[in-house]
Each structure stands twice: as structure tokens, then as C-alpha cells.
Amino acid sequence: MKVVHTVKETRDQVREWRKQGLTVGLVPTMGFLHEGHQSLIAKAVEENDKVVVSVFVNPIQFAPNEDLEAYPRDLEADTRLCEATGADLIFNPEPEEMYAPDFSTHVDMEQVSEQLCGKSRPIHFRGVCTVVSKLFNIVCPDKAYFGQKDAQQLAVIKRMVRDLNFGIEIVGCPIIREEDGLAKSSRNTYLSEEERKAALILSKTIKLGQEMVEAGERDSKKVVDAMIKNIETEPMAKIDYVQAVDAVTCQEIDTLKGEVLVAMAVYIGKTRLIDNFIATVD
Ligand code: AMP
């Protein structure tokens, strides 16, 4: 497995594979890889001849008050995980390789990016859409893999691919959790021992919401209110949002019907964690 740092090296390698008639899968990540990322890479390895993993902490999706500098990085460990999982290439550019000093083109999205995380992170999805478009143009994969953990991001990318005619199949992969239920995240490393325990309120609340929907509750306000009440039992938790939306459009819904996404962002201390569930409701 190779680790490269430039767009040119990546393009040259992919061109070589294409000449041999091989298919290519892409797994975009910000690194500090864990079993969540690994499940995406494993799926990509299963479905493609060659797999590129991008490891890039994308500065333009972080607001000035967010954790760009603190975001954990460990390329050596990432390389080991990618190699063990069967990836073929890591693309690990420096920000300067991706963004010229006079970089001036962005991909902006309406609707899907406006609710949920879009409310509290107004520039986030512009940064995500822009960097993912660049990665798609650099790697030109047949398929690209994204986790359901970031359910709104997955919906945003699907919409972008449809709207801008990227000829790429987007594959969504289920949330991988710790044994006690906490969704795996590179940001979990920020949590102190006490916060790590408190963070369980997210997955417990997801379970509560899921059970209400399974038991037949169709009033989204009732589900969301019960979830909020449950989170409020944890003194270390501060709610950013809990919302029920249509899973495709990410627009808020009053009645749970069709494919619905119930998602939350909650601060545990200074760490902002997200979790969600998707339900198909008649
Ligand atoms: P990140 O490095 O956090 O930007 O994540 C890169 C990709 O891995 C995104 O598509 C995430 O949704 C996905 N991912 C992160 N954590 C998990 C998880 N616990 N389960 C499944 N996918 C995940």
C-alpha cells in the first residue's frame, strides 16, 4: 500500500489502474481511523478492485471557534489500519496542496444542508461539499463510501451527486458502536473518563426514540420531547439539537412517515457528539 501526498501522484496511480480496467472505490476520512472508518474501507475493498482512502482534516469545514487545531491526527496508525484492511492507496495532502492561496470556488447547497448540523455549523456543509467534490475530481472513483453516523452528510452528498451529475455511486454504511453503545468517533478521544460515561446518554436516548417509533408513535414532537427529557437527566449534557426530519430532504416533519431520520447533537463538556437513527415508517 502506498501513501501519497500530492494530487498528481494520486491521479497517476488511478490512471494506471484504469488502464488495467480496474474499478476504484474511495473512502473520504479525516483520519485518526477507528472501526467505523474500517467498516467503510472493508466494504470498499469487497466491492472494488482498488481502494483509495483520503486522510485530510479539511480546514474549510471548521468554523474559527471549532476544533481544527485540536483534531486528533496519527498517520502511522492510519496507515497500519488501511494496510490491514486491504486499501491500496492513502491520499494525505497538506492543506496547501488542496487550497491555493487564492482558492475561490465553493459548492454550496440549499435545503438538505439547512437543518440539523447545518443550523449550528452554518459553513460546515459548504466545506464538506467542496472538499468531497475535489476528492471526486481527483480520484474519479466508481463508488464512494460514507457512514450513516453522519446521516445528514450522507444525504447532502447524495443530493450533490444527483444535482451535479457526478457519475459516482454513493454507498451508505451502518453506524459502528462501542460495546456499550457509544457511536465510534475520532472525537471520543477528547472525553475524560467521567465525560465518557456521561456520553452514553446519546445512544441510550437513540434507543429510547427508536423504541417509541417501533411501538407505533408517529407524532415527531412526542418522540423528540421524550428524547430531550431523557438527555436532560444527564447533568454533563447540553443539547445542541434533537430533530426528526425526512431522511432524504432533511426537512422537519410533524408526522413520522416514510424514511425518517431522528438525529441529535449534544455537548458533553466541550465535546460535541452526534448520533441518530433511521426508521422506515408506513
Ligand atoms: P470522519 O473521519 O469523521 O470525517 O469520517 C469519515 C467517514 O467515516 C464518514 O463517512 C463517517 O460517517 C464515517 N464514520 C465515522 N464514524 C463512523 C461510525 N462510528 N460508524 C460508521 N461510519 C463512521
Coordinates of C-alpha atoms and ligand atoms in Angstrom, one line a residue:
M1 CA 0.0 0.0 0.0
K2 CA 1.2 3.5 -0.9
V3 CA 0.9 6.7 1.0
V4 CA 1.0 9.8 -1.3
H5 CA 0.7 13.5 -0.5
T6 CA 0.0 15.1 -3.9
V7 CA -2.9 15.3 -6.4
K8 CA -0.6 14.3 -9.2
E9 CA 0.7 11.1 -7.6
T10 CA -2.9 10.1 -6.8
R11 CA -4.1 10.9 -10.4
D12 CA -1.1 9.0 -11.9
Q13 CA -1.8 5.9 -9.8
V14 CA -5.6 5.9 -10.6
R15 CA -4.8 6.4 -14.3
E16 CA -2.5 3.3 -14.1
W17 CA -5.3 1.2 -12.6
R18 CA -7.8 2.5 -15.2
K19 CA -5.5 1.4 -18.0
Q20 CA -5.7 -2.1 -16.5
G21 CA -9.5 -1.9 -16.5
L22 CA -9.8 -1.9 -12.7
T23 CA -12.6 -0.4 -10.6
V24 CA -11.8 2.1 -7.9
G25 CA -13.6 2.9 -4.6
L26 CA -13.0 6.0 -2.4
V27 CA -13.4 6.4 1.3
P28 CA -13.0 10.0 2.4
T29 CA -11.9 10.5 6.0
M30 CA -10.3 13.0 8.3
G31 CA -8.0 10.3 9.7
F32 CA -7.5 9.0 13.3
L33 CA -9.2 6.0 12.0
H34 CA -11.2 3.5 14.1
E35 CA -13.5 0.6 13.4
G36 CA -16.2 2.9 12.0
H37 CA -13.9 4.0 9.2
Q38 CA -12.6 0.5 8.9
S39 CA -16.1 -0.9 8.1
L40 CA -16.3 1.6 5.2
I41 CA -12.8 0.6 3.9
A42 CA -13.7 -3.1 4.2
K43 CA -16.9 -2.6 2.3
A44 CA -15.0 -0.7 -0.4
V45 CA -12.4 -3.5 -0.6
E46 CA -15.2 -6.0 -1.1
E47 CA -16.8 -4.1 -3.9
N48 CA -13.9 -2.6 -5.8
D49 CA -10.6 -3.8 -7.4
K50 CA -8.7 -0.9 -5.8
V51 CA -9.4 1.4 -2.8
V52 CA -8.2 4.9 -2.1
V53 CA -8.6 6.3 1.4
S54 CA -8.2 10.0 1.7
V55 CA -6.9 11.3 5.1
F56 CA -7.4 15.0 5.2
V57 CA -8.6 17.3 8.1
N58 CA -10.4 19.8 5.8
P59 CA -9.9 23.3 7.2
I60 CA -12.8 24.9 5.3
Q61 CA -15.4 22.8 7.1
F62 CA -14.4 24.1 10.5
A63 CA -15.6 27.4 11.8
P64 CA -13.0 29.6 13.6
N65 CA -14.3 28.5 17.1
E66 CA -14.2 24.8 16.3
D67 CA -11.6 22.1 16.9
L68 CA -9.5 22.2 13.7
E69 CA -6.1 22.5 15.5
A70 CA -7.0 20.1 18.3
Y71 CA -8.5 17.4 15.9
P72 CA -6.5 14.2 16.5
R73 CA -4.0 13.0 13.9
D74 CA -2.0 9.8 13.6
L75 CA -1.0 8.9 10.0
E76 CA 1.2 6.0 11.1
A77 CA -1.7 4.2 12.9
D78 CA -4.0 5.1 10.0
T79 CA -1.5 3.6 7.5
R80 CA -1.4 0.4 9.6
L81 CA -5.2 0.2 9.7
C82 CA -5.6 0.8 6.0
E83 CA -3.0 -1.7 5.1
A84 CA -4.5 -4.4 7.4
T85 CA -7.9 -3.7 5.9
G86 CA -6.7 -4.1 2.3
A87 CA -6.7 -0.5 1.0
D88 CA -4.3 0.3 -1.9
L89 CA -3.6 4.0 -1.5
I90 CA -3.8 6.7 1.1
F91 CA -4.1 10.2 -0.2
N92 CA -2.9 12.5 2.6
P93 CA -2.5 16.1 1.2
E94 CA -1.4 19.1 3.1
P95 CA -4.0 21.9 3.1
E96 CA -1.8 23.9 0.7
E97 CA -2.0 21.0 -1.8
M98 CA -5.8 21.2 -1.7
Y99 CA -6.3 25.0 -1.4
A100 CA -4.3 27.6 -3.4
P101 CA -3.9 30.9 -1.6
D102 CA -6.4 32.4 -3.9
F103 CA -8.8 29.5 -3.8
S104 CA -12.2 30.9 -4.7
T105 CA -14.7 28.2 -5.8
H106 CA -17.1 26.5 -3.4
V107 CA -20.0 24.1 -3.7
D108 CA -23.0 25.5 -1.8
M109 CA -26.1 23.6 -1.0
E110 CA -29.6 24.7 -0.1
Q111 CA -32.3 22.7 1.7
V112 CA -30.7 19.4 2.7
S113 CA -27.8 21.3 4.5
E114 CA -30.0 23.8 6.4
Q115 CA -31.5 21.8 9.3
L116 CA -29.7 19.7 12.0
C117 CA -26.0 20.3 12.0
G118 CA -26.4 23.0 9.3
K119 CA -28.1 25.2 11.9
S120 CA -25.3 25.3 14.4
R121 CA -22.5 24.9 11.8
P122 CA -23.5 27.2 9.0
I123 CA -20.4 26.9 6.9
H124 CA -19.8 23.2 7.5
F125 CA -21.6 21.6 4.6
R126 CA -20.2 24.1 2.1
G127 CA -16.7 22.9 3.2
V128 CA -17.8 19.3 3.0
C129 CA -19.4 19.6 -0.4
T130 CA -16.4 21.5 -1.7
V131 CA -13.7 19.0 -0.5
V132 CA -15.7 15.9 -1.5
S133 CA -16.2 17.4 -5.0
K134 CA -12.5 17.9 -5.2
L135 CA -11.8 14.4 -4.0
F136 CA -14.3 13.0 -6.5
N137 CA -12.5 15.0 -9.3
I138 CA -9.0 13.9 -8.1
V139 CA -9.8 10.2 -7.7
C140 CA -12.7 9.7 -10.1
P141 CA -14.0 6.7 -8.2
D142 CA -16.7 4.3 -9.3
K143 CA -18.1 4.2 -5.8
A144 CA -17.6 6.3 -2.6
Y145 CA -18.4 5.2 0.9
F146 CA -19.9 7.3 3.7
G147 CA -21.1 6.4 7.2
Q148 CA -24.7 6.7 8.5
K149 CA -23.1 8.1 11.6
D150 CA -23.1 11.4 9.7
A151 CA -26.5 10.9 8.3
Q152 CA -27.0 14.5 7.1
Q153 CA -23.7 14.4 5.4
L154 CA -24.7 11.2 3.6
A155 CA -28.0 12.9 2.5
V156 CA -26.1 16.0 1.4
I157 CA -23.5 14.0 -0.6
K158 CA -26.3 12.0 -2.3
R159 CA -28.1 15.2 -3.3
M160 CA -24.9 16.8 -4.5
V161 CA -24.0 13.8 -6.7
R162 CA -27.5 13.9 -8.2
D163 CA -27.6 17.6 -8.7
L164 CA -24.1 18.0 -10.2
N165 CA -24.2 14.7 -12.2
F166 CA -21.1 13.1 -10.6
G167 CA -21.3 9.6 -12.1
I168 CA -20.4 8.0 -8.7
E169 CA -22.4 5.5 -6.7
I170 CA -22.7 6.6 -3.1
V171 CA -22.7 3.7 -0.6
G172 CA -24.0 4.4 2.9
C173 CA -22.7 2.1 5.7
P174 CA -24.3 1.5 9.2
I175 CA -23.1 3.1 12.4
I176 CA -20.4 1.2 14.3
R177 CA -20.6 1.5 18.1
E178 CA -18.5 0.7 21.1
E179 CA -19.7 -2.3 23.1
D180 CA -21.6 0.0 25.5
G181 CA -23.4 1.7 22.6
L182 CA -21.4 5.0 22.1
A183 CA -21.0 5.6 18.4
K184 CA -17.4 5.4 17.5
S185 CA -15.9 8.8 16.7
S186 CA -12.4 10.3 16.4
R187 CA -13.7 13.0 18.8
N188 CA -14.4 10.4 21.6
T189 CA -10.7 10.8 22.4
Y190 CA -11.5 14.3 23.8
L191 CA -13.7 12.8 26.5
S192 CA -12.4 12.5 30.1
E193 CA -13.3 9.3 32.0
E194 CA -16.3 11.0 33.6
E195 CA -17.4 12.5 30.3
R196 CA -17.1 9.2 28.5
K197 CA -19.6 7.7 31.0
A198 CA -21.9 10.7 30.5
A199 CA -21.7 10.3 26.7
L200 CA -23.7 7.1 27.0
I201 CA -26.8 9.3 27.3
L202 CA -26.7 9.8 23.5
S203 CA -27.0 6.1 22.5
K204 CA -29.4 5.4 25.3
T205 CA -31.6 8.2 24.1
I206 CA -31.4 7.0 20.5
K207 CA -32.6 3.6 21.7
L208 CA -35.5 5.3 23.6
G209 CA -36.6 7.1 20.4
Q210 CA -36.3 4.0 18.3
E211 CA -38.4 2.0 20.8
M212 CA -41.1 4.7 20.7
V213 CA -41.3 4.6 16.9
E214 CA -41.2 0.8 16.9
A215 CA -44.1 0.8 19.4
G216 CA -46.1 2.9 17.0
E217 CA -45.6 6.5 18.0
R218 CA -46.0 8.7 14.9
D219 CA -46.0 12.2 16.4
S220 CA -42.5 13.5 15.9
K221 CA -42.9 16.1 18.7
K222 CA -43.7 13.5 21.2
V223 CA -40.7 11.4 20.2
V224 CA -38.3 14.4 20.2
D225 CA -39.7 15.8 23.5
A226 CA -39.2 12.4 25.2
M227 CA -35.7 12.3 23.9
I228 CA -34.9 15.8 25.1
K229 CA -36.3 15.0 28.5
N230 CA -34.1 11.9 28.7
I231 CA -30.9 13.8 27.7
E232 CA -31.7 16.4 30.4
T233 CA -31.4 13.7 33.1
E234 CA -27.6 13.8 32.4
P235 CA -26.1 16.9 34.1
M236 CA -23.0 16.9 31.9
A237 CA -25.0 17.0 28.6
K238 CA -26.0 20.2 26.8
I239 CA -28.3 19.8 23.8
D240 CA -27.5 21.4 20.5
Y241 CA -30.5 19.9 18.7
V242 CA -32.8 16.9 18.6
Q243 CA -34.8 16.8 15.4
A244 CA -37.0 14.4 13.3
V245 CA -36.6 15.0 9.6
D246 CA -37.3 13.3 6.3
A247 CA -34.2 11.2 5.7
V248 CA -33.8 12.3 2.1
T249 CA -34.6 16.0 2.3
C250 CA -33.6 16.6 5.9
Q251 CA -36.7 18.8 6.3
E252 CA -38.5 18.8 9.6
I253 CA -41.7 16.6 9.7
D254 CA -44.6 16.6 12.1
T255 CA -45.7 13.1 11.4
L256 CA -43.3 10.2 11.2
K257 CA -43.9 8.7 7.7
G258 CA -41.7 7.2 5.1
E259 CA -37.9 7.1 5.7
V260 CA -37.3 9.3 8.7
L261 CA -34.1 10.4 10.4
V262 CA -34.1 11.3 14.1
A263 CA -30.8 13.0 14.8
M264 CA -29.1 14.8 17.7
A265 CA -26.1 16.8 18.6
V266 CA -25.2 17.0 22.2
Y267 CA -22.2 18.6 24.0
I268 CA -20.6 16.6 26.7
G269 CA -18.4 19.1 28.3
K270 CA -16.7 20.9 25.4
T271 CA -17.1 17.9 23.0
R272 CA -19.9 18.0 20.5
L273 CA -21.1 14.4 19.7
I274 CA -23.7 13.3 17.2
D275 CA -25.9 10.2 16.9
N276 CA -29.1 9.2 15.1
F277 CA -31.4 6.5 13.9
I278 CA -33.3 6.0 10.7
A279 CA -36.6 4.3 10.6
T280 CA -38.9 3.3 7.7
V281 CA -42.4 4.1 8.9
D282 CA -45.7 3.1 7.0
Ligands
AMP1 P1 -14.6 11.4 9.6 O1 -13.2 11.0 9.6 O2 -15.2 11.6 11.0 O3 -14.9 12.6 8.7 O4 -15.5 10.2 9.0 C1 -15.2 9.7 7.7 C2 -16.3 8.7 7.3 O5 -16.4 7.7 8.3 C3 -17.6 9.4 7.3 O6 -18.4 9.0 6.1 C4 -18.3 9.0 8.6 O7 -19.7 9.0 8.5 C5 -17.7 7.6 8.7 N1 -17.8 7.2 10.1 C6 -17.2 7.8 11.2 N2 -17.5 7.2 12.3 C7 -18.3 6.1 12.0 C8 -19.0 5.1 12.7 N3 -18.9 5.1 14.0 N4 -19.7 4.2 12.0 C9 -19.8 4.3 10.7 N5 -19.2 5.2 9.9 C10 -18.5 6.1 10.6

